[in-house]
XYZ file of C-alpha atoms in Angstrom:
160
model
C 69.550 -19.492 -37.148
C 67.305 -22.237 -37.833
C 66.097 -25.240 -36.526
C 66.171 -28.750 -37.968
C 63.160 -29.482 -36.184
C 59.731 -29.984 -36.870
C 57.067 -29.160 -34.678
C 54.428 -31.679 -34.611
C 51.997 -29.105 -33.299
C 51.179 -26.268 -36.394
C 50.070 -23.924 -33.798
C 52.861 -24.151 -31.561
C 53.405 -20.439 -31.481
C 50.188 -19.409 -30.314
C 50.025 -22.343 -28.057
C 53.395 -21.659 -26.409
C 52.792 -17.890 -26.250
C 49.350 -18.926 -24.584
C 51.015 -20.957 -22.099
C 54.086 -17.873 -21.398
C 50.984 -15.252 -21.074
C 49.834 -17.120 -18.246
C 52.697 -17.225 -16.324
C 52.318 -14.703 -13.524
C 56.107 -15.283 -12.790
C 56.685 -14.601 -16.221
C 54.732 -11.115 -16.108
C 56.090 -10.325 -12.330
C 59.907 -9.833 -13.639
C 58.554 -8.465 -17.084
C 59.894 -11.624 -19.421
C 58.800 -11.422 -22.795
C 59.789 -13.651 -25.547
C 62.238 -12.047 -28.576
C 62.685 -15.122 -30.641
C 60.252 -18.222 -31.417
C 60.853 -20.775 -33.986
C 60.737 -25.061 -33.661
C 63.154 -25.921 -31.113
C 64.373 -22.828 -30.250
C 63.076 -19.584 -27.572
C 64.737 -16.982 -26.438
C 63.733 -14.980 -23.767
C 64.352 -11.162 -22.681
C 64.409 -9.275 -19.129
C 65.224 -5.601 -18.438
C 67.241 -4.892 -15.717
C 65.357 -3.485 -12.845
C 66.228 -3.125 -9.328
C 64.285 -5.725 -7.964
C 65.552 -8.367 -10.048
C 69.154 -8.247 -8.333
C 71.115 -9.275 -5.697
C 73.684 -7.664 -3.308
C 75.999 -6.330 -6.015
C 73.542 -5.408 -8.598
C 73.247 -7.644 -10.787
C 70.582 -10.051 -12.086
C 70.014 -12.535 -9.468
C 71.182 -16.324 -10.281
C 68.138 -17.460 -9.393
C 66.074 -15.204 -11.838
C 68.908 -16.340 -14.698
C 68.721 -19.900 -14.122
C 64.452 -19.519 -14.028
C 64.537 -17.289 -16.828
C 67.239 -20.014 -19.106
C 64.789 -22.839 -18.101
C 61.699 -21.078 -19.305
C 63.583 -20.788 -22.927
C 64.401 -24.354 -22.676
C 61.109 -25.606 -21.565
C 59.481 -23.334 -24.288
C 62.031 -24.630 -27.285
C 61.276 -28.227 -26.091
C 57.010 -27.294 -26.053
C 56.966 -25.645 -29.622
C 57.905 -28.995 -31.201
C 55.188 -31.332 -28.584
C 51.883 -32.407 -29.853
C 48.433 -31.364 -29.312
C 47.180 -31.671 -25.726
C 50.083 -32.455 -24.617
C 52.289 -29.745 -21.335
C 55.831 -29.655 -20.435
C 57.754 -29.945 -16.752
C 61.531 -29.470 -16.441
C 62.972 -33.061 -15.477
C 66.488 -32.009 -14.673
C 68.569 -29.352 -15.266
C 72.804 -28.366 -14.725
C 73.652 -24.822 -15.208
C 76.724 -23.227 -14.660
C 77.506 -19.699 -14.337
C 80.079 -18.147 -15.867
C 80.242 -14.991 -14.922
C 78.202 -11.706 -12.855
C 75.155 -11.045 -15.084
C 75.641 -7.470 -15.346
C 74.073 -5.780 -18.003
C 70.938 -3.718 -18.423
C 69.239 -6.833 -20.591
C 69.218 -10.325 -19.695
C 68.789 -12.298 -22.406
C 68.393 -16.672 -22.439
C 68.282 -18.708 -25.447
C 67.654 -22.259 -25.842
C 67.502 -24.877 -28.470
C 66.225 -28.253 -28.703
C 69.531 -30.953 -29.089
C 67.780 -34.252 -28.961
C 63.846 -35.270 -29.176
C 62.791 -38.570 -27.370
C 59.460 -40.164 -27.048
C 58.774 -38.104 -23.909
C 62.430 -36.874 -22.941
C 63.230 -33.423 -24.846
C 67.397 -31.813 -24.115
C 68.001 -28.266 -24.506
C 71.165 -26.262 -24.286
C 70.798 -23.149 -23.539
C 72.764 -19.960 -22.444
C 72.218 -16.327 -20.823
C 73.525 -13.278 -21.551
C 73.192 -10.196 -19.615
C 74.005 -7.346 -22.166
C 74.939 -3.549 -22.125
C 74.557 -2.029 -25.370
C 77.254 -4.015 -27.867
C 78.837 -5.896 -25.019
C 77.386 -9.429 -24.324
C 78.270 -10.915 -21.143
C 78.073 -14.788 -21.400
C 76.954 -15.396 -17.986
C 75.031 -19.127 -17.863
C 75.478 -22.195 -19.777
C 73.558 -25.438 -18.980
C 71.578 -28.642 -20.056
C 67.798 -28.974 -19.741
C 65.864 -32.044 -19.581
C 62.390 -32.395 -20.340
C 59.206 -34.296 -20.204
C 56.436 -34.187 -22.718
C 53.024 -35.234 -21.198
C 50.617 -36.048 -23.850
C 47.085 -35.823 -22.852
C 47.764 -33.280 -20.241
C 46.720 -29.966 -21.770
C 48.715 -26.754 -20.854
C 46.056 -25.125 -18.895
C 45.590 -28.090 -16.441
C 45.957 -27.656 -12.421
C 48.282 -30.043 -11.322
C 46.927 -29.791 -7.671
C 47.221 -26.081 -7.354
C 44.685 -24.055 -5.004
C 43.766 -21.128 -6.956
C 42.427 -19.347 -3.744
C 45.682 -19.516 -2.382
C 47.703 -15.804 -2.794
């Protein structure tokens, strides 16, 4: 599938696979991304044990972070130059356990704004054939121009 969108940046795909490589969260549950094109990212995990909770399954919290990375990511392939994303708002719902041995999230831009970028995006936790639809949700967010990626918004890097 294809997007209708444009990206206004041509090197959007190294500059969003810049900005996932230095993620440490991103690297600490193993997320790499499967699919990259304008306005749409989809994002893979492989079940481990330390990325459950109680029963086994992929923690909620790791789904919705994981689903808000692909949205974030389809909304940054399509900004301009110099310009960083930050989720706004977002309303997930989940549909069912994500059990499965891969989680997979997948996003796609629905509307562009002059700052405000919408994504819908879903997760799937996946055992061979089966696909478990476990997350749905909406995902707001804001383009800053003039901010690059890299920037420290505050941070204190000698913090561990």
């Amino acid at each position: 599938m294809s997007s209708s969108f444009q990206p206004l940046n041509p090197d959007f795909d190294a500059v969003v696979r810049d900005s996932f490589a230095r993620q440490p969260f991103m690297s600490e549950v193993g997320a790499r991304i499967a699919l990259l094109e304008p306005g749409i990212c989809e994002i893979h995990v492989d079940m481990r044990k330390g990325l459950t909770q109680q029963h086994g399954f992929f923690h909620g919290g790791l789904v919705t972070a994981i689903t808000d990375s692909a949205a974030g990511y389809a909304s940054y392939s399509l900004y301009p130059e110099n310009s960083t994303v930050l989720t706004v708002d977002l309303n997930v719902k989940f549909l069912k356990p994500a059990q499965g041995s891969l989680l997979r999230a997948r996003a796609e831009v629905v509307k562009t704004g002059k700052t405000l970028y919408i994504s819908r995006a879903d997760a799937f936790a996946e055992e061979g054939e089966a696909s478990n639809h476990c997350l749905t949700g909406l995902f707001s967010m804001m383009c800053l121009p003039g901010k690059p990626d890299h920037i420290n918004f505050g941070r204190n890097d000698s913090a561990a």
